[in-house]
PDB file of C-alpha atoms in Angstrom:
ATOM      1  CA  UNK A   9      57.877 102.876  94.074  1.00  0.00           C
ATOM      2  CA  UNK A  10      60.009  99.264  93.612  1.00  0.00           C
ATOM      3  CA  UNK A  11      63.697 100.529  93.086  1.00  0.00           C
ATOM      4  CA  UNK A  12      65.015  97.064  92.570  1.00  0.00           C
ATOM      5  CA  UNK A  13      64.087  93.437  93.490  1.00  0.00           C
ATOM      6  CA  UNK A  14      67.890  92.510  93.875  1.00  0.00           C
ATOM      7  CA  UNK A  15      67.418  90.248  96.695  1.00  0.00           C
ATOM      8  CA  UNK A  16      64.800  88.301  94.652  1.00  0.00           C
ATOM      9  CA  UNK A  17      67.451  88.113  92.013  1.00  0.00           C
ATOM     10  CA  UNK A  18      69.990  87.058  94.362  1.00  0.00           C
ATOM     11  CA  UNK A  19      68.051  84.457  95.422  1.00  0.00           C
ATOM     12  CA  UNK A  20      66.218  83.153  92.130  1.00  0.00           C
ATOM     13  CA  UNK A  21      63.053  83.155  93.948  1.00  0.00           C
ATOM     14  CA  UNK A  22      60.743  85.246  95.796  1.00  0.00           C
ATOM     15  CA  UNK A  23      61.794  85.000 100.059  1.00  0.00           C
ATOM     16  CA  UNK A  24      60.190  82.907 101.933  1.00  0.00           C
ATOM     17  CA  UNK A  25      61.482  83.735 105.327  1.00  0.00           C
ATOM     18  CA  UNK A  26      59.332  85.889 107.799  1.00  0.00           C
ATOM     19  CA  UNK A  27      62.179  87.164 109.347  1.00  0.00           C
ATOM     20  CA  UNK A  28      63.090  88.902 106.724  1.00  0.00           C
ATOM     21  CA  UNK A  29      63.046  92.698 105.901  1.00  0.00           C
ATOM     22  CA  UNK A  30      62.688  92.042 101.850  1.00  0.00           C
ATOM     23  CA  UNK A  31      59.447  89.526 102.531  1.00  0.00           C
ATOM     24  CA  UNK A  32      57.913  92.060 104.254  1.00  0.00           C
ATOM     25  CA  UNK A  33      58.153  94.207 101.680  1.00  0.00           C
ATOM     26  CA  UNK A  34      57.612  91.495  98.562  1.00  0.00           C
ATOM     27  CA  UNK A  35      54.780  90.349 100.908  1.00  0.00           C
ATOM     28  CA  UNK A  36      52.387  93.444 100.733  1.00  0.00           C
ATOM     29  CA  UNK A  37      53.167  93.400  96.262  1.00  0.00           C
ATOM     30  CA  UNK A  38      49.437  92.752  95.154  1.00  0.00           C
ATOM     31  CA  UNK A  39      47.214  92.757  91.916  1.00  0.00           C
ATOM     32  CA  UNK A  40      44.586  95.379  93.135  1.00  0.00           C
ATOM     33  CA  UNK A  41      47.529  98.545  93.857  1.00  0.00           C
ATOM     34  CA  UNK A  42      49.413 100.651  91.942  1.00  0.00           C
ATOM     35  CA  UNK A  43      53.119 100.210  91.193  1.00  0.00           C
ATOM     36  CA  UNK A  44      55.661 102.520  89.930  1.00  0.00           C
ATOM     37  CA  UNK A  45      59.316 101.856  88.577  1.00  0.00           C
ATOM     38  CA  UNK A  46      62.559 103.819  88.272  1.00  0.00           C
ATOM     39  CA  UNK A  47      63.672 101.793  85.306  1.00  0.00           C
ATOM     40  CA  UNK A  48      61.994  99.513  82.300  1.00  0.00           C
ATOM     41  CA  UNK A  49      64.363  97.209  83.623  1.00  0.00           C
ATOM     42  CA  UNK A  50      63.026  96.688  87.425  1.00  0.00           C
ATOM     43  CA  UNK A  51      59.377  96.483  85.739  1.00  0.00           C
ATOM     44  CA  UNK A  52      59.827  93.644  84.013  1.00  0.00           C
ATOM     45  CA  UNK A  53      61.880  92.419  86.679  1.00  0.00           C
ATOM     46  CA  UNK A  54      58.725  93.098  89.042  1.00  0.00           C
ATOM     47  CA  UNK A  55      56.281  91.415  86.074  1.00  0.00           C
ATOM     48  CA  UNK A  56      58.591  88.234  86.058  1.00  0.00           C
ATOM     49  CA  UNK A  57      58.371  87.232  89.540  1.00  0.00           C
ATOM     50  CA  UNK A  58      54.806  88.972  90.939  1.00  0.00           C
ATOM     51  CA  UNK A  59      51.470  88.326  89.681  1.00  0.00           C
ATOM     52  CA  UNK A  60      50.199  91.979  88.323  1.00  0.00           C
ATOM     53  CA  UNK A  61      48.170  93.799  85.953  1.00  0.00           C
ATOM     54  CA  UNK A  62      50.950  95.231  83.294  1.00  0.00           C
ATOM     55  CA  UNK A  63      48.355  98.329  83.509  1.00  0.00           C
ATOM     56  CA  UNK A  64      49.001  98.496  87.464  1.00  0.00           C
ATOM     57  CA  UNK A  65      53.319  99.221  87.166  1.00  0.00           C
ATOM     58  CA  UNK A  66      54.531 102.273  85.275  1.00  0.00           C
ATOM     59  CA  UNK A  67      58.233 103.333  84.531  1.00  0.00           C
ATOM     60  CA  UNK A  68      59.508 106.963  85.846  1.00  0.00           C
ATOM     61  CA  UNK A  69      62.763 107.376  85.427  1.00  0.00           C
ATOM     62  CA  UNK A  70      64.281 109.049  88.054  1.00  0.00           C
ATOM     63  CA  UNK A  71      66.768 112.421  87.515  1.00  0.00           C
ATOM     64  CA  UNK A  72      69.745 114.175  89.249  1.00  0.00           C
ATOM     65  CA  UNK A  73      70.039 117.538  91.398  1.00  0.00           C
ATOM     66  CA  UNK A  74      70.774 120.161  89.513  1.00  0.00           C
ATOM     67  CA  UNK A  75      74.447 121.150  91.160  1.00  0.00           C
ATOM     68  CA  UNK A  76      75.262 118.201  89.387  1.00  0.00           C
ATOM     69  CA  UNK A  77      77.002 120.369  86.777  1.00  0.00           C
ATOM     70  CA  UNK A  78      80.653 120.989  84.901  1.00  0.00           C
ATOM     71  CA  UNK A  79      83.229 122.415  87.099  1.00  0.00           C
ATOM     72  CA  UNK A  80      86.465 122.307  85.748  1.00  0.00           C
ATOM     73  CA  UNK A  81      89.653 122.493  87.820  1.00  0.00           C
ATOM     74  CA  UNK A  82      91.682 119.781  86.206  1.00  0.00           C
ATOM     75  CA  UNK A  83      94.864 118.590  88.435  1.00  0.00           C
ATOM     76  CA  UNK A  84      95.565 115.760  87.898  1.00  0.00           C
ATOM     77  CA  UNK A  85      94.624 112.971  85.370  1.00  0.00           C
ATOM     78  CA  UNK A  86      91.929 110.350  87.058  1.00  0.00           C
ATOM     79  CA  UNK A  87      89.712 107.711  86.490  1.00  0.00           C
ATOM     80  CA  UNK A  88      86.315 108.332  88.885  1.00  0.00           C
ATOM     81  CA  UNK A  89      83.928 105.553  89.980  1.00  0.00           C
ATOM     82  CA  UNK A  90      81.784 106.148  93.032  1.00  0.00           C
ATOM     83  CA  UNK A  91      78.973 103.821  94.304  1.00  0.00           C
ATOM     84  CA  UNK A  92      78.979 101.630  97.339  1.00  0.00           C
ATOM     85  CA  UNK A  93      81.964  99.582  97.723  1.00  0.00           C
ATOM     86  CA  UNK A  94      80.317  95.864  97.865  1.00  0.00           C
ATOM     87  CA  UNK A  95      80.593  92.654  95.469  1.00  0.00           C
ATOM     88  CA  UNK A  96      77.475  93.747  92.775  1.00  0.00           C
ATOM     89  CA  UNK A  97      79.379  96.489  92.034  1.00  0.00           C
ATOM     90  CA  UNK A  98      81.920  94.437  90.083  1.00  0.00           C
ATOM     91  CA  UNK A  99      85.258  97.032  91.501  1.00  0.00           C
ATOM     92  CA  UNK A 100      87.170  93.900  91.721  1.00  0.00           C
ATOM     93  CA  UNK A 101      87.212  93.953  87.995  1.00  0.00           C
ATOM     94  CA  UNK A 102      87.504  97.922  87.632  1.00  0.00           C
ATOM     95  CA  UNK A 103      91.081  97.543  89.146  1.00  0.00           C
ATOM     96  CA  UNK A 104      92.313  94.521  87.987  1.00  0.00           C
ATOM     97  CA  UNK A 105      91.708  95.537  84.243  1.00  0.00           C
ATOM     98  CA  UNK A 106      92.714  99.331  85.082  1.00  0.00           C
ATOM     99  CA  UNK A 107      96.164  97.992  86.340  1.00  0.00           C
ATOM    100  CA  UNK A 108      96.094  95.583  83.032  1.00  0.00           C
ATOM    101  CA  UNK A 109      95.490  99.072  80.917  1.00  0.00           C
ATOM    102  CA  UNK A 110      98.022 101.186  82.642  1.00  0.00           C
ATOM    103  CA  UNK A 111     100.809  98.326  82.863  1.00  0.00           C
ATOM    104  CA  UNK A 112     100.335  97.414  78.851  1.00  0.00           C
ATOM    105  CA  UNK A 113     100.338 101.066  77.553  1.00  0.00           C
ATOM    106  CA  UNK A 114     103.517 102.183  80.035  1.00  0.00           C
ATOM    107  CA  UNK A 115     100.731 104.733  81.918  1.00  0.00           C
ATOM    108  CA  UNK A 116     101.969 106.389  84.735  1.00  0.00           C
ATOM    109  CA  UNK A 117     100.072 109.739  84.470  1.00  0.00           C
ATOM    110  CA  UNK A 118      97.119 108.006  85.654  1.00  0.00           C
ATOM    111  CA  UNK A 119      95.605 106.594  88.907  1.00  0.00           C
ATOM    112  CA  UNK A 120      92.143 105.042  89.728  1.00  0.00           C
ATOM    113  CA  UNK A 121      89.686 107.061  92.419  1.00  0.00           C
ATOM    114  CA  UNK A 122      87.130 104.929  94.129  1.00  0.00           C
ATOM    115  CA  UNK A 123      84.360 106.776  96.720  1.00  0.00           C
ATOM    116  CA  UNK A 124      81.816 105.305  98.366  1.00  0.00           C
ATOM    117  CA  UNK A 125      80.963 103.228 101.817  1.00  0.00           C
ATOM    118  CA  UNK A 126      82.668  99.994 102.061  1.00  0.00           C
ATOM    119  CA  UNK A 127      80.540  96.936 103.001  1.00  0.00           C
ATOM    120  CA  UNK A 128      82.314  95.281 105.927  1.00  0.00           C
ATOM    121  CA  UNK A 129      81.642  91.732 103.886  1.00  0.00           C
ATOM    122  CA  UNK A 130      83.648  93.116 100.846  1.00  0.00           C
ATOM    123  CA  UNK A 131      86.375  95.043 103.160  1.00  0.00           C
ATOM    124  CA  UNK A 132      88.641  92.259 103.159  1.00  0.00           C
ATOM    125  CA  UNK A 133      88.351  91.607  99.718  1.00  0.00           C
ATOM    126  CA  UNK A 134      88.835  95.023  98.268  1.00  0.00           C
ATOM    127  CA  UNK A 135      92.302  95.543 100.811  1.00  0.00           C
ATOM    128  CA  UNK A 136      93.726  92.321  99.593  1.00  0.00           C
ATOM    129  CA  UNK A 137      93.456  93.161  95.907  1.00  0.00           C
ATOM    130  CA  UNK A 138      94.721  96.723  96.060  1.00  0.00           C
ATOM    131  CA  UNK A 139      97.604  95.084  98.008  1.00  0.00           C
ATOM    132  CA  UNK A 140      98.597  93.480  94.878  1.00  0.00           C
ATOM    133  CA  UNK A 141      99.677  96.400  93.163  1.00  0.00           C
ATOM    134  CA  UNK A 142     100.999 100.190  92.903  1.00  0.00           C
ATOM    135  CA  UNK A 143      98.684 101.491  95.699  1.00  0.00           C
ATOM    136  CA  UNK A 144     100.267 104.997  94.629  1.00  0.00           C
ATOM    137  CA  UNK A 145      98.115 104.369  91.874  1.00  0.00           C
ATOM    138  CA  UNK A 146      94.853 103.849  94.094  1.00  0.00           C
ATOM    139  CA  UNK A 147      93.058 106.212  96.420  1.00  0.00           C
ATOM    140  CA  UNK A 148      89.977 104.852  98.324  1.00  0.00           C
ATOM    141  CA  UNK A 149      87.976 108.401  99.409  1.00  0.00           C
ATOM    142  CA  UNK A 150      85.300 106.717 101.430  1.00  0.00           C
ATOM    143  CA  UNK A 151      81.943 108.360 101.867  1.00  0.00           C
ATOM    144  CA  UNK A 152      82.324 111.835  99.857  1.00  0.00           C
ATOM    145  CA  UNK A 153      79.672 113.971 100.650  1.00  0.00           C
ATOM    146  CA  UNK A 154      76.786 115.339  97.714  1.00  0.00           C
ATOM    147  CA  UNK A 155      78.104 118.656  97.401  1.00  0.00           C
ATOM    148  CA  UNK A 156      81.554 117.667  97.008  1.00  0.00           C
ATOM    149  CA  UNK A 157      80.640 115.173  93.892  1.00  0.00           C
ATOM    150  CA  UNK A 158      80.587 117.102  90.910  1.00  0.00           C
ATOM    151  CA  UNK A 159      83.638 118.187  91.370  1.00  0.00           C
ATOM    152  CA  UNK A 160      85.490 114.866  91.349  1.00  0.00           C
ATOM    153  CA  UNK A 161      82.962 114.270  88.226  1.00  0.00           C
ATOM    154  CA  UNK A 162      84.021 116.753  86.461  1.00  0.00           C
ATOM    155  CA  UNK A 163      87.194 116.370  86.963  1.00  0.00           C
ATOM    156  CA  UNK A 164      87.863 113.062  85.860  1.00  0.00           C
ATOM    157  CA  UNK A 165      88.934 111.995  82.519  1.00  0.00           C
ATOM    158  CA  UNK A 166      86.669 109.359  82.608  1.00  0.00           C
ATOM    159  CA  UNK A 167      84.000 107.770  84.969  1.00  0.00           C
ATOM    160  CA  UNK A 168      83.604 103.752  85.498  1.00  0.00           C
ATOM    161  CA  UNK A 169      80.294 102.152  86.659  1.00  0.00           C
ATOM    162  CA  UNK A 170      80.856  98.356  85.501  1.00  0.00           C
ATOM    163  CA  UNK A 171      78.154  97.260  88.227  1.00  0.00           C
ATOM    164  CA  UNK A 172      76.421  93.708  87.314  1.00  0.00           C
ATOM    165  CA  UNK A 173      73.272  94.890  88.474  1.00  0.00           C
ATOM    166  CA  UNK A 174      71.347  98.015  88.745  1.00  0.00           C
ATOM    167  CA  UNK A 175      67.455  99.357  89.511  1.00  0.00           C
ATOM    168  CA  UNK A 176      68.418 102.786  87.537  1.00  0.00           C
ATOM    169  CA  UNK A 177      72.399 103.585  87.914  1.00  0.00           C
ATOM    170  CA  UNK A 178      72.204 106.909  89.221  1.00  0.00           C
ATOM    171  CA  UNK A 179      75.909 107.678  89.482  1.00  0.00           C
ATOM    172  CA  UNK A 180      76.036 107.422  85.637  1.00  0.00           C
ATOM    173  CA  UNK A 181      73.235 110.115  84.660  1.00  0.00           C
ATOM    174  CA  UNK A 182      75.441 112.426  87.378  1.00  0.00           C
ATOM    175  CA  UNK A 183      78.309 111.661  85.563  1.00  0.00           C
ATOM    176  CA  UNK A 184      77.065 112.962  82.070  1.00  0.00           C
ATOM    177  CA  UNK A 185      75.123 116.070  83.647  1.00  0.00           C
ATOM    178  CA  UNK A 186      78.759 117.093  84.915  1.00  0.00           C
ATOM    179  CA  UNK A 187      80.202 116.428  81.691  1.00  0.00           C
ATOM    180  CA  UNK A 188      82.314 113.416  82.449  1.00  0.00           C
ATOM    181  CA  UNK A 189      82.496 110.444  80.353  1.00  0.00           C
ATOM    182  CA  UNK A 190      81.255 107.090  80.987  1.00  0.00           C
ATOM    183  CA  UNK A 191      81.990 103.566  81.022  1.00  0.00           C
ATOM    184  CA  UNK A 192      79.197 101.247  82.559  1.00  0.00           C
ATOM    185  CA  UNK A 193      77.661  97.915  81.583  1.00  0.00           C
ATOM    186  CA  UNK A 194      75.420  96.374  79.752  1.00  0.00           C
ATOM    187  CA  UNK A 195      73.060  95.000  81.380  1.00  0.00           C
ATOM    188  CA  UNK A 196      70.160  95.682  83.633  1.00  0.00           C
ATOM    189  CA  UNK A 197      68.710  99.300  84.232  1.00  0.00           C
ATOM    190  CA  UNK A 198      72.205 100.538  82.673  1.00  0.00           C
ATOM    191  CA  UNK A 199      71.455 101.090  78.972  1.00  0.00           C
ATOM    192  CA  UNK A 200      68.438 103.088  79.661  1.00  0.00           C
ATOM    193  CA  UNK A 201      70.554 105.648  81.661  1.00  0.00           C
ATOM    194  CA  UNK A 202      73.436 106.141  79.187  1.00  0.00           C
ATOM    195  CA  UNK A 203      72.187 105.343  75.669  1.00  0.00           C
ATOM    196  CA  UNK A 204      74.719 105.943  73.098  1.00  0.00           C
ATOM    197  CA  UNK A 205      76.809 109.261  75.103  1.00  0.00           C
ATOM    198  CA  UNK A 206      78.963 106.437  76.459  1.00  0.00           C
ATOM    199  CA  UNK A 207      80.689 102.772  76.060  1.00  0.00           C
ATOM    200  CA  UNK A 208      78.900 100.125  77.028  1.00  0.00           C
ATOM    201  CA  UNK A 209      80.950  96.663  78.232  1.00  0.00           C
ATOM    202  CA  UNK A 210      80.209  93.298  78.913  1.00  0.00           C
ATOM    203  CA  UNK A 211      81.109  93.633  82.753  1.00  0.00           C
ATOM    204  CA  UNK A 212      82.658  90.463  82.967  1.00  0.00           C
ATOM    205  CA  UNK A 213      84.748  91.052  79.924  1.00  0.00           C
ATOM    206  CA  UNK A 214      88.855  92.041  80.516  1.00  0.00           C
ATOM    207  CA  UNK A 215      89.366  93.311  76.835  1.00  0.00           C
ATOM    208  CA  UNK A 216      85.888  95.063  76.115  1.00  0.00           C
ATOM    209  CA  UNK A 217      86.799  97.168  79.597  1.00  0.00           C
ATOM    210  CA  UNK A 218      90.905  97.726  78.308  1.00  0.00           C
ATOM    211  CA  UNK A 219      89.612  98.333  75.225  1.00  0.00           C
ATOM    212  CA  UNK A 220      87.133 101.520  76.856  1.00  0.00           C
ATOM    213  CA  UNK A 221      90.004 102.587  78.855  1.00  0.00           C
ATOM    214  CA  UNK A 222      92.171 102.969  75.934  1.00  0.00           C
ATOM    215  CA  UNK A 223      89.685 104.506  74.056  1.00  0.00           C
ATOM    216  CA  UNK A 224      88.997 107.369  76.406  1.00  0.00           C
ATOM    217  CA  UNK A 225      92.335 108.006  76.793  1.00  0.00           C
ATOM    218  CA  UNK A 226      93.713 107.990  73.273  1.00  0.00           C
ATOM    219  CA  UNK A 227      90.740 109.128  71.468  1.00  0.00           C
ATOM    220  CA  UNK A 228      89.928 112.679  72.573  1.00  0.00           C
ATOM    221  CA  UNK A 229      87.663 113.370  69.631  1.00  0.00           C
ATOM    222  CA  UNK A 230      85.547 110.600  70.712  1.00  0.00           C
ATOM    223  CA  UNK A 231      86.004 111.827  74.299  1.00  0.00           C
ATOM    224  CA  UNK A 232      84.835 115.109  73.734  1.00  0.00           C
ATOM    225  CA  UNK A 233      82.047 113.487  71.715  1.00  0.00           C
ATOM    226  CA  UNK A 234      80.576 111.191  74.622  1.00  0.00           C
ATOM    227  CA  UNK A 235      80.997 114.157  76.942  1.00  0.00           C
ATOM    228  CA  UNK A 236      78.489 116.348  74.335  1.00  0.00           C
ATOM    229  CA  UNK A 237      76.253 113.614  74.051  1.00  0.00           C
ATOM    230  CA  UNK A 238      75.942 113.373  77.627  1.00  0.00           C
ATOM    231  CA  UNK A 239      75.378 116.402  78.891  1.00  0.00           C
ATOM    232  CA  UNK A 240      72.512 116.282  75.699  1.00  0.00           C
ATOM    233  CA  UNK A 241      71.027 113.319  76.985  1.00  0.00           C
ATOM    234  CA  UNK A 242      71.043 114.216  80.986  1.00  0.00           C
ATOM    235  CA  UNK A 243      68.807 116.737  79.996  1.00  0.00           C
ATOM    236  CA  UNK A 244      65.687 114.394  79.623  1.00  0.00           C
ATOM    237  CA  UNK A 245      66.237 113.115  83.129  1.00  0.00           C
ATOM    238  CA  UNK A 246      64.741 115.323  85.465  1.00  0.00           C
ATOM    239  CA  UNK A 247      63.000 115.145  89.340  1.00  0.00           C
ATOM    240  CA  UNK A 248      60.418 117.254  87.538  1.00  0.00           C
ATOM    241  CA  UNK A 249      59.595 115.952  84.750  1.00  0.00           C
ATOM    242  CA  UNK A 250      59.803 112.354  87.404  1.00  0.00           C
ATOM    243  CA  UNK A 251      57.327 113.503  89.608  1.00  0.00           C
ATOM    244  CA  UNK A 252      54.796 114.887  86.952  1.00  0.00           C
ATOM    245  CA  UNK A 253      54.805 111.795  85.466  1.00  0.00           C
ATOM    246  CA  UNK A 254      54.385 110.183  89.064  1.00  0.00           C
ATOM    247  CA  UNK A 255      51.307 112.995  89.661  1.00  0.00           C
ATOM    248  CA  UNK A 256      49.933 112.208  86.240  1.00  0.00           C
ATOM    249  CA  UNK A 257      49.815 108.240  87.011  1.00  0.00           C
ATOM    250  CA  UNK A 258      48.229 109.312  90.321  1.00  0.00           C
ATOM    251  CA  UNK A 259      45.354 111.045  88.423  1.00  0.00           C
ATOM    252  CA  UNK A 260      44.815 108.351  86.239  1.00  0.00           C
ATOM    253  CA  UNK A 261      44.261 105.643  88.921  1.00  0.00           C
ATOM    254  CA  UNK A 262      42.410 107.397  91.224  1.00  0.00           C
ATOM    255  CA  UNK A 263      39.835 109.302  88.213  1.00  0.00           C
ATOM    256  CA  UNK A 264      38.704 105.236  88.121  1.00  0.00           C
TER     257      UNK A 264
END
């Protein structure tokens, strides 16, 4: 299975160097194996820079664990985002434009919740920005452990995945299947995942993000909506219905 070719992305071209892990890996990518997926996205991706038989890379969409589930025991009024705290995760512009939302609507109900390993290239980075404003109104968790998840999911009033790229996004299907609503981008693998249960931004975009803060906020109608819709749509990800798909792919390659 190719999760992502990010460091191909990165790049714009295929490595080169030897010494790398991601050649390595790119290296052994040929036309006689068989490929699989976890997005549409990463296939084409994979198409776009290999040489491959379309009929040798199939999509399976990954799913969530299944204690990913509501579990209400509402506090305090957050905003959730988890993922690992590095640059391609775009967090830079979650708190800016959160600070932007809370200062223009007078918000002081409200404070932003990031988990997740910090890369020590973005450490610096992240520190310097929160510096620059109410860091009552900022908690870094760090690494939260699996089991503790759904409830800071579920919890939230909304959850914020503005990434700028992703091989499937698997924070935001954990998100819906714990009844949380979500905010991610655009672009990539990131559409497939959420559909129409959430908003979709531009993540490079100030007002289209203010704009998705303010609506989960004000609008609890719509809210409630996007929380229905996801815990609808969560429902046709699955590691089961992944890995018969997988098993079925299997079949048909090897029955040649």
């Amino acid at each position: 299975m190719i999760h992502d070719i990010i460091p191909i992305l990165e790049a714009g071209k295929v490595p080169t160097n030897k010494r790398l892990w991601c050649y390595r890996i790119y290296n052994t990518i040929n036309k006689n194996d068989f490929y699989v997926t976890n997005s549409e996205c990463t296939r084409k991706d994979v198409l776009k820079y290999f040489n491959l038989n379309e009929e040798n890379i199939k999509t399976t969409l990954l799913g969530a664990d299944n204690y990913f589930k509501p579990l209400k025991d509402t506090k305090e009024k957050y905003i959730f985002s988890l993922c690992t705290l590095g640059k391609r995760k775009n967090l830079i512009f979650a708190i800016k434009n959160f600070f932007k939302f809370i200062e223009k609507n007078k918000i002081d109900d409200l404070k932003l919740v990031l988990a997740g390993g910090v890369w020590d290239k973005f450490k610096k980075e992240l520190i310097k920005t929160i510096g620059n404003f109410d860091q009552s109104k900022i908690e870094v968790l760090g690494y939260v452990k699996d089991e503790e998840l759904p409830n800071l999911y579920s919890n939230a009033l909304m959850f914020i995945y503005p990434s700028l790229y992703e091989g499937f996004g698997l924070p935001v299907l954990e998100a819906m299947k714990c009844g949380c609503p979500v905010i991610t981008s655009n672009v990539s693998s990131l559409p497939e995942v959420i559909g129409q249960a959430g908003i979709q931004i531009n993540p490079e975009n100030d007002e289209e993000l203010i704009k998705a803060y303010e609506k989960f906020y004000y609008d609890n109608f719509f809210r409630e909506l996007c929380i229905e819709r996801g815990l609808i749509r969560a429902k046709n990800f699955s590691w089961e219905k992944c890995a018969s798909e997988l098993l079925a792919y299997i079949a048909e390659k090897t029955a040649k």
